[in-house]
XYZ file of N, CA and C in Angstrom:
648
model
N -22.689 64.710 -19.572
C -23.426 65.429 -18.538
C -24.231 64.437 -17.689
N -24.131 64.556 -16.362
C -24.870 63.678 -15.481
C -26.343 64.085 -15.437
N -27.210 63.076 -15.360
C -28.636 63.314 -15.272
C -29.154 62.670 -14.002
N -30.142 63.292 -13.398
C -30.746 62.736 -12.193
C -31.726 61.637 -12.574
N -31.887 60.674 -11.705
C -32.821 59.582 -11.938
C -33.544 59.264 -10.648
N -34.770 58.790 -10.761
C -35.491 58.368 -9.561
C -35.042 56.978 -9.118
N -34.262 56.309 -9.969
C -33.735 54.989 -9.634
C -32.341 55.112 -9.026
N -32.119 54.413 -7.940
C -30.789 54.361 -7.340
C -30.018 53.141 -7.810
N -30.740 52.019 -7.978
C -30.103 50.778 -8.400
C -31.008 50.062 -9.387
N -30.440 49.603 -10.479
C -31.191 48.859 -11.473
C -30.568 47.488 -11.657
N -31.406 46.480 -11.689
C -30.973 45.114 -11.948
C -30.988 44.872 -13.453
N -29.882 44.378 -13.981
C -29.787 44.067 -15.404
C -29.637 42.566 -15.583
N -30.567 41.976 -16.339
C -30.475 40.581 -16.748
C -29.903 40.551 -18.156
N -28.933 39.675 -18.398
C -28.360 39.598 -19.744
C -27.552 38.329 -19.907
N -27.115 38.088 -21.137
C -26.445 36.852 -21.468
C -25.029 36.751 -20.931
N -24.632 35.520 -20.597
C -23.242 35.243 -20.257
C -22.433 34.977 -21.523
N -23.105 35.072 -22.674
C -22.446 35.077 -23.977
C -22.623 36.463 -24.594
N -21.845 36.745 -25.618
C -21.922 38.066 -26.253
C -22.842 38.089 -27.466
N -23.318 36.915 -27.898
C -24.155 36.870 -29.093
C -23.307 36.930 -30.356
N -23.968 36.769 -31.496
C -23.273 36.685 -32.775
C -23.140 38.020 -33.504
N -23.733 39.080 -32.929
C -23.685 40.389 -33.586
C -22.994 41.404 -32.678
N -22.177 42.240 -33.265
C -21.491 43.274 -32.507
C -22.462 44.241 -31.854
N -23.643 44.379 -32.454
C -24.624 45.337 -31.945
C -25.057 44.992 -30.522
N -25.005 43.709 -30.145
C -25.385 43.322 -28.782
C -24.353 43.814 -27.774
N -23.085 43.654 -28.098
C -22.028 44.161 -27.221
C -22.078 45.682 -27.137
N -22.328 46.313 -28.265
C -22.434 47.777 -28.284
C -23.566 48.242 -27.374
N -24.677 47.512 -27.384
C -25.829 47.879 -26.562
C -25.517 47.721 -25.070
N -24.753 46.677 -24.711
C -24.373 46.482 -23.314
C -23.499 47.640 -22.827
N -22.561 48.069 -23.674
C -21.712 49.209 -23.330
C -22.539 50.490 -23.226
N -23.485 50.644 -24.149
C -24.348 51.830 -24.142
C -25.186 51.881 -22.866
N -25.728 50.737 -22.472
C -26.525 50.698 -21.246
C -25.661 51.010 -20.026
N -24.472 50.432 -19.985
C -23.574 50.726 -18.871
C -23.262 52.198 -18.772
N -22.983 52.816 -19.892
C -22.675 54.255 -19.904
C -23.889 55.095 -19.520
N -25.071 54.641 -19.910
C -26.299 55.364 -19.562
C -26.533 55.314 -18.050
N -26.261 54.174 -17.442
C -26.396 54.063 -15.992
C -25.402 54.980 -15.284
N -24.180 55.008 -15.775
C -23.158 55.872 -15.181
C -23.565 57.336 -15.314
N -24.045 57.711 -16.486
C -24.450 59.099 -16.726
C -25.547 59.529 -15.748
N -26.416 58.588 -15.402
C -27.524 58.889 -14.496
C -27.182 58.548 -13.037
N -25.936 58.131 -12.795
C -25.450 57.795 -11.448
C -26.306 56.710 -10.809
N -26.589 55.676 -11.588
C -27.381 54.549 -11.115
C -26.454 53.357 -10.878
N -26.542 52.762 -9.699
C -25.754 51.581 -9.394
C -26.341 50.349 -10.078
N -25.502 49.338 -10.235
C -25.891 48.122 -10.958
C -26.012 46.935 -10.020
N -27.082 46.170 -10.195
C -27.238 44.841 -9.597
C -27.329 43.867 -10.755
N -26.543 42.797 -10.706
C -26.578 41.838 -11.817
C -26.190 40.459 -11.313
N -26.145 39.502 -12.219
C -25.973 38.109 -11.829
C -24.565 37.667 -11.523
N -23.619 38.589 -11.430
C -22.245 38.228 -11.114
C -21.494 37.731 -12.335
N -20.202 37.608 -12.186
C -19.385 37.131 -13.297
C -18.928 38.275 -14.190
N -18.017 37.937 -15.077
C -17.439 38.964 -15.950
C -17.262 38.425 -17.360
N -18.273 37.658 -17.804
C -18.221 37.083 -19.142
C -19.436 37.552 -19.948
N -19.293 37.555 -21.265
C -20.390 37.914 -22.147
C -20.886 39.330 -21.925
N -22.179 39.549 -22.171
C -22.759 40.879 -21.979
C -22.732 41.292 -20.515
N -22.811 40.302 -19.618
C -22.747 40.622 -18.188
C -21.429 41.306 -17.853
N -20.350 40.797 -18.431
C -19.044 41.377 -18.174
C -18.914 42.782 -18.716
N -19.457 43.006 -19.901
C -19.348 44.326 -20.523
C -20.089 45.391 -19.733
N -21.331 45.108 -19.357
C -22.115 46.125 -18.658
C -21.582 46.352 -17.248
N -21.168 45.285 -16.569
C -20.673 45.451 -15.194
C -19.343 46.199 -15.177
N -18.445 45.889 -16.098
C -17.154 46.566 -16.134
C -17.323 48.043 -16.465
N -18.257 48.345 -17.367
C -18.507 49.733 -17.751
C -19.025 50.546 -16.575
N -19.976 49.982 -15.832
C -20.536 50.682 -14.677
C -19.478 50.841 -13.585
N -18.704 49.786 -13.349
C -17.646 49.825 -12.338
C -16.587 50.862 -12.687
N -16.146 50.856 -13.946
C -15.125 51.818 -14.386
C -15.645 53.252 -14.340
N -16.982 53.402 -14.445
C -17.584 54.726 -14.403
C -17.775 55.266 -13.001
N -17.405 54.484 -11.994
C -17.452 54.974 -10.622
C -18.721 54.660 -9.860
N -19.626 53.882 -10.436
C -20.854 53.504 -9.733
C -20.669 52.143 -9.057
N -21.494 51.883 -8.070
C -21.384 50.632 -7.327
C -21.946 49.475 -8.153
N -21.280 48.336 -8.069
C -21.714 47.131 -8.776
C -21.877 46.006 -7.758
N -23.061 45.400 -7.733
C -23.327 44.255 -6.871
C -23.619 43.047 -7.745
N -22.762 42.034 -7.649
C -22.980 40.791 -8.372
C -23.485 39.720 -7.427
N -24.643 39.134 -7.744
C -25.241 38.090 -6.909
C -25.118 36.767 -7.657
N -24.404 35.830 -7.077
C -24.086 34.613 -7.813
C -24.230 33.372 -6.930
N -24.870 32.316 -7.431
C -24.970 31.068 -6.667
C -23.590 30.430 -6.492
N -23.407 29.767 -5.388
C -22.099 29.184 -5.082
C -21.612 28.250 -6.186
N -22.514 27.505 -6.793
C -22.114 26.544 -7.826
C -21.534 27.210 -9.070
N -21.826 28.511 -9.270
C -21.342 29.218 -10.453
C -20.137 30.097 -10.162
N -19.609 29.995 -8.943
C -18.499 30.861 -8.546
C -17.187 30.571 -9.284
N -16.841 29.296 -9.584
C -15.543 29.032 -10.225
C -15.281 29.945 -11.415
N -14.056 30.458 -11.518
C -13.723 31.453 -12.525
C -13.916 30.953 -13.940
N -13.731 29.634 -14.150
C -13.898 29.118 -15.505
C -15.353 29.190 -15.970
N -16.269 29.363 -15.015
C -17.689 29.494 -15.342
C -18.087 30.964 -15.430
N -17.696 31.738 -14.436
C -18.218 33.108 -14.320
C -17.218 34.203 -14.648
N -15.929 33.860 -14.710
C -14.935 34.898 -14.900
C -14.678 35.645 -13.591
N -13.926 36.726 -13.659
C -13.579 37.519 -12.480
C -14.637 38.601 -12.257
N -15.415 38.460 -11.172
C -16.480 39.418 -10.894
C -15.895 40.739 -10.387
N -16.430 41.849 -10.871
C -15.990 43.165 -10.412
C -16.955 43.674 -9.343
N -16.478 44.609 -8.528
C -17.331 45.215 -7.512
C -17.606 44.269 -6.358
N -18.739 44.505 -5.693
C -19.146 43.681 -4.552
C -19.734 42.365 -5.042
N -19.393 41.289 -4.356
C -19.897 39.966 -4.717
C -20.702 39.405 -3.557
N -21.905 38.942 -3.833
C -22.731 38.281 -2.825
C -22.986 36.849 -3.287
N -22.487 35.900 -2.525
C -22.654 34.489 -2.882
C -23.876 33.944 -2.154
N -24.783 33.318 -2.916
C -26.034 32.797 -2.361
C -26.117 31.292 -2.606
N -27.127 30.683 -2.010
C -27.232 29.225 -2.059
C -27.659 28.702 -3.425
N -28.648 29.362 -4.039
C -29.214 28.798 -5.264
C -29.823 29.895 -6.123
N -30.427 29.511 -7.244
C -30.992 30.467 -8.186
C -32.192 31.201 -7.599
N -32.966 30.525 -6.767
C -34.139 31.172 -6.165
C -33.715 32.316 -5.243
N -32.715 32.050 -4.414
C -32.216 33.091 -3.523
C -31.564 34.217 -4.320
N -30.926 33.861 -5.425
C -30.289 34.872 -6.281
C -31.323 35.865 -6.794
N -32.415 35.358 -7.349
C -33.442 36.246 -7.906
C -34.098 37.095 -6.826
N -34.379 36.482 -5.680
C -35.001 37.240 -4.594
C -34.077 38.351 -4.112
N -32.781 38.056 -4.007
C -31.816 39.053 -3.542
C -31.668 40.181 -4.555
N -31.578 39.838 -5.838
C -31.452 40.854 -6.882
C -32.680 41.754 -6.913
N -33.844 41.150 -6.772
C -35.084 41.923 -6.808
C -35.196 42.855 -5.614
N -34.806 42.362 -4.445
C -34.889 43.169 -3.229
C -33.971 44.384 -3.296
N -32.819 44.225 -3.940
C -31.817 45.286 -3.983
C -32.092 46.340 -5.055
N -33.058 46.092 -5.937
C -33.209 46.920 -7.137
C -34.480 47.744 -7.136
N -34.427 48.864 -7.860
C -35.589 49.736 -8.037
C -36.301 49.490 -9.363
N -35.633 48.776 -10.276
C -36.193 48.497 -11.596
C -35.372 47.382 -12.232
N -35.881 46.853 -13.354
C -35.225 45.732 -14.020
C -35.120 46.006 -15.517
N -33.967 45.654 -16.089
C -33.760 45.779 -17.534
C -33.193 44.470 -18.053
N -33.730 43.998 -19.174
C -33.205 42.804 -19.830
C -32.533 43.189 -21.140
N -31.247 42.939 -21.216
C -30.528 42.958 -22.484
C -30.802 41.625 -23.186
N -30.406 41.473 -24.439
C -30.537 40.157 -25.067
C -29.827 39.074 -24.258
N -30.417 37.907 -24.238
C -29.853 36.784 -23.501
C -30.607 35.510 -23.819
N -30.233 34.429 -23.162
C -30.835 33.126 -23.430
C -31.878 32.739 -22.408
N -31.962 31.449 -22.121
C -33.000 30.932 -21.231
C -32.979 31.610 -19.861
N -31.785 31.787 -19.289
C -31.702 32.384 -17.951
C -32.229 33.803 -17.924
N -31.842 34.587 -18.928
C -32.311 35.975 -19.013
C -33.827 36.017 -19.158
N -34.361 35.154 -20.024
C -35.803 35.124 -20.243
C -36.544 34.706 -18.975
N -36.030 33.683 -18.298
C -36.697 33.184 -17.101
C -36.724 34.248 -16.008
N -35.593 34.919 -15.800
C -35.519 35.954 -14.766
C -36.441 37.123 -15.086
N -36.453 37.535 -16.350
C -37.277 38.672 -16.753
C -38.757 38.348 -16.646
N -39.139 37.171 -17.113
C -40.548 36.783 -17.057
C -41.031 36.652 -15.614
N -40.152 36.214 -14.727
C -40.563 36.130 -13.321
C -40.807 37.512 -12.736
N -39.983 38.493 -13.093
C -40.212 39.854 -12.606
C -41.520 40.423 -13.159
N -41.832 40.090 -14.413
C -43.107 40.515 -15.009
C -44.268 39.866 -14.262
N -44.139 38.565 -13.993
C -45.204 37.850 -13.279
C -45.372 38.397 -11.866
N -44.259 38.710 -11.192
C -44.350 39.274 -9.843
C -45.042 40.624 -9.862
N -44.811 41.411 -10.907
C -45.509 42.697 -11.026
C -47.011 42.467 -11.189
N -47.366 41.501 -12.025
C -48.786 41.198 -12.233
C -49.434 40.719 -10.943
N -48.700 39.945 -10.160
C -49.230 39.417 -8.907
C -49.331 40.481 -7.815
N -48.591 41.577 -7.978
C -48.604 42.625 -6.965
C -47.465 42.520 -5.976
N -46.512 41.623 -6.211
C -45.385 41.457 -5.293
C -44.500 42.691 -5.309
N -44.340 43.314 -6.479
C -43.596 44.571 -6.558
C -44.280 45.510 -7.540
N -43.883 46.789 -7.504
C -44.436 47.812 -8.401
C -43.334 48.434 -9.253
N -42.257 47.703 -9.472
C -41.070 48.232 -10.141
C -41.158 48.027 -11.661
N -40.643 48.986 -12.438
C -40.675 48.856 -13.898
C -39.813 47.691 -14.385
N -40.277 47.050 -15.446
C -39.525 45.978 -16.103
C -39.350 46.371 -17.563
N -38.107 46.530 -17.996
C -37.847 47.002 -19.348
C -37.077 46.001 -20.185
N -37.429 45.930 -21.469
C -36.683 45.125 -22.443
C -35.894 46.059 -23.339
N -34.583 45.890 -23.392
C -33.763 46.633 -24.338
C -33.779 45.840 -25.634
N -34.655 46.264 -26.523
C -34.960 45.487 -27.739
C -33.942 45.782 -28.846
N -32.734 45.292 -28.643
C -31.615 45.562 -29.548
C -31.808 44.826 -30.869
N -31.811 45.588 -31.955
C -31.909 44.997 -33.289
C -33.121 44.072 -33.420
N -34.201 44.415 -32.697
C -35.426 43.621 -32.779
C -35.350 42.269 -32.091
N -34.368 42.091 -31.187
C -34.170 40.782 -30.556
C -35.431 40.284 -29.852
N -36.160 41.184 -29.218
C -37.337 40.766 -28.447
C -38.651 40.922 -29.213
N -38.585 41.149 -30.510
C -39.821 41.309 -31.294
C -40.735 40.093 -31.171
N -40.153 38.905 -31.240
C -40.971 37.689 -31.178
C -41.614 37.530 -29.803
N -40.878 37.872 -28.751
C -41.436 37.781 -27.402
C -42.568 38.786 -27.218
N -42.384 39.994 -27.718
C -43.432 41.008 -27.622
C -44.665 40.592 -28.413
N -44.456 39.948 -29.559
C -45.583 39.435 -30.354
C -46.300 38.321 -29.602
N -45.552 37.508 -28.864
C -46.162 36.459 -28.048
C -47.045 37.065 -26.973
N -46.567 38.144 -26.336
C -47.390 38.826 -25.338
C -48.670 39.373 -25.971
N -48.545 39.962 -27.150
C -49.718 40.499 -27.850
C -50.706 39.386 -28.170
N -50.179 38.224 -28.579
C -51.045 37.092 -28.871
C -51.736 36.606 -27.602
N -51.028 36.691 -26.473
C -51.644 36.322 -25.197
C -52.837 37.200 -24.868
N -52.729 38.490 -25.223
C -53.862 39.405 -25.040
C -54.995 39.026 -25.987
N -54.661 38.800 -27.255
C -55.678 38.466 -28.259
C -56.428 37.187 -27.903
N -55.718 36.234 -27.309
C -56.322 34.937 -26.989
C -56.940 34.906 -25.595
N -56.868 36.006 -24.869
C -57.547 36.100 -23.588
C -56.789 35.581 -22.389
N -55.455 35.418 -22.515
C -54.664 34.930 -21.394
C -53.922 36.047 -20.653
N -53.756 37.191 -21.284
C -53.117 38.342 -20.662
C -54.066 39.528 -20.768
N -54.355 40.164 -19.642
C -55.230 41.333 -19.685
C -54.506 42.495 -20.372
N -55.216 43.291 -21.158
C -54.569 44.408 -21.865
C -53.762 45.324 -20.956
N -54.280 45.616 -19.767
C -53.545 46.492 -18.849
C -52.267 45.819 -18.352
N -52.304 44.493 -18.178
C -51.118 43.765 -17.729
C -50.064 43.711 -18.826
N -50.496 43.804 -20.075
C -49.533 43.841 -21.191
C -48.629 45.061 -21.063
N -49.145 46.121 -20.453
C -48.377 47.362 -20.322
C -47.335 47.307 -19.215
N -47.289 46.182 -18.486
C -46.219 46.007 -17.492
C -44.859 46.068 -18.171
N -44.783 45.556 -19.389
C -43.519 45.449 -20.103
C -43.227 46.741 -20.860
N -42.129 47.385 -20.494
C -41.669 48.597 -21.168
C -40.536 48.189 -22.103
N -40.489 48.760 -23.296
C -39.431 48.361 -24.221
C -39.045 49.509 -25.143
N -37.808 49.451 -25.611
C -37.280 50.474 -26.517
C -36.003 49.925 -27.155
N -35.605 50.471 -28.310
C -34.417 49.957 -29.007
C -33.096 50.477 -28.478
N -33.110 51.566 -27.706
C -31.870 52.122 -27.172
C -31.984 52.315 -25.668
N -30.820 52.350 -25.021
C -30.791 52.497 -23.565
C -31.403 53.827 -23.125
N -31.096 54.888 -23.840
C -31.613 56.208 -23.456
C -33.127 56.250 -23.549
N -33.679 55.743 -24.649
C -35.140 55.727 -24.812
C -35.796 54.861 -23.748
N -35.173 53.729 -23.439
C -35.742 52.826 -22.441
C -35.745 53.474 -21.065
N -34.666 54.140 -20.707
C -34.602 54.790 -19.406
C -35.671 55.868 -19.279
N -35.897 56.625 -20.334
C -36.929 57.665 -20.303
C -38.300 57.045 -20.071
N -38.597 55.963 -20.782
C -39.890 55.290 -20.629
C -40.053 54.712 -19.225
N -38.988 54.138 -18.704
C -39.073 53.540 -17.375
C -39.225 54.596 -16.285
N -38.587 55.741 -16.474
C -38.751 56.847 -15.528
C -40.204 57.314 -15.487
N -40.889 57.220 -16.621
C -42.265 57.706 -16.725
C -43.299 56.634 -16.407
N -42.863 55.410 -16.168
C -43.781 54.277 -15.992
C -44.622 54.422 -14.722
N -45.912 54.173 -14.893
C -46.844 54.066 -13.777
C -47.707 52.831 -14.002
N -47.774 51.905 -13.052
C -48.586 50.699 -13.251
C -50.040 51.044 -13.546
N -50.585 50.411 -14.580
C -51.982 50.645 -14.938
C -52.838 49.396 -14.743
N -52.197 48.269 -14.427
C -52.933 47.018 -14.257
C -53.398 46.870 -12.812
N -54.409 46.054 -12.626
C -54.871 45.741 -11.282
C -54.164 44.470 -10.833
N -53.372 44.579 -9.774
C -52.623 43.422 -9.289
C -53.569 42.330 -8.814
N -53.158 41.077 -9.005
C -53.975 39.944 -8.591
C -54.179 39.959 -7.076
N -53.153 40.323 -6.345
C -53.248 40.544 -4.895
C -52.548 41.860 -4.603
N -53.032 42.577 -3.618
C -52.446 43.887 -3.346
C -51.023 43.751 -2.820
N -50.224 44.777 -3.095
C -48.845 44.805 -2.596
C -48.837 44.727 -1.072
N -49.812 45.367 -0.448
C -49.892 45.375 1.008
C -50.152 43.971 1.558
N -50.953 43.177 0.842
C -51.236 41.823 1.327
C -49.994 40.944 1.258
N -49.163 41.149 0.226
C -47.899 40.414 0.135
C -46.963 40.817 1.280
N -46.921 42.106 1.592
C -46.074 42.583 2.681
C -46.549 42.021 4.023
N -47.857 41.973 4.197
C -48.397 41.424 5.433
C -48.037 39.954 5.564
N -48.176 39.212 4.460
C -47.823 37.787 4.496
C -46.345 37.591 4.806
N -45.508 38.485 4.254
C -44.068 38.405 4.510
C -43.764 38.643 5.990
N -44.439 39.626 6.585
C -44.219 39.898 8.005
C -44.615 38.700 8.861
N -45.727 38.056 8.489
C -46.181 36.890 9.242
C -45.206 35.731 9.111
N -44.676 35.545 7.901
C -43.684 34.492 7.696
C -42.413 34.776 8.482
N -41.998 36.045 8.473
C -40.775 36.423 9.174
C -40.912 36.205 10.674
N -42.093 36.516 11.209
C -42.296 36.370 12.655
C -42.337 34.910 13.083
N -42.716 34.034 12.132
C -42.782 32.611 12.458
C -41.534 31.860 12.016
N -40.596 32.600 11.335
C -39.349 31.995 10.851
C -39.613 30.840 9.896
N -40.673 30.951 9.111
C -41.000 29.906 8.149
C -41.011 30.491 6.747
N -40.561 29.700 5.800
C -40.667 30.063 4.401
C -39.614 31.052 3.956
N -39.442 31.178 2.624
C -38.449 32.094 2.053
C -38.934 33.524 2.092
N -38.006 34.456 2.021
C -38.358 35.867 1.986
C -38.817 36.275 0.599
N -39.626 37.309 0.530
C -40.094 37.827 -0.736
C -39.390 39.143 -1.030
N -39.175 39.486 -2.312
C -38.452 40.701 -2.661
C -39.355 41.919 -2.584
N -38.851 43.010 -2.043
C -39.606 44.251 -2.049
C -38.797 45.261 -2.800
């Protein structure tokens, strides 16, 4: 049964490997099917390998739009595999993240390595800064992100993360539970700079043709 969602497009960060447990692949398929059920389009890092391949193929086969954003250096098939859906080739990793963020209404991280962590943490930091107001969710498959969540808690205990900012991160063990939490998410933290001030700065940069664009 199809369900309505307030999200039109969700960006998924995940590994270009499948991991050592079948449960990770199962979770990628589950997330893909959950997006299809809710008629949500996918934005992801391009390619058709590892968990990225599983979730993108599932969403594509389910009839939803898939946008893969990939840096030119990673285009060769031996690196990324055969990308499904629409492909947007960008100059570098910075442009990739900005483009993915601009195209998406929310972000979900499946298990992954350094790249997945870096992309997810940047979206969390951008939320704290006030650059965007979009939910950031961790699909905590088999406790994969338990250590990261404990690190965030320790950051609060040690005075480096404000308690309200800790709530930027939404997490759940299953795709369905995570989607429900993200649908209900309302920012409770005070942004370091207002969203409006970031938009104003972006307009000024655009009018002067200087500097990179910021994601909205």
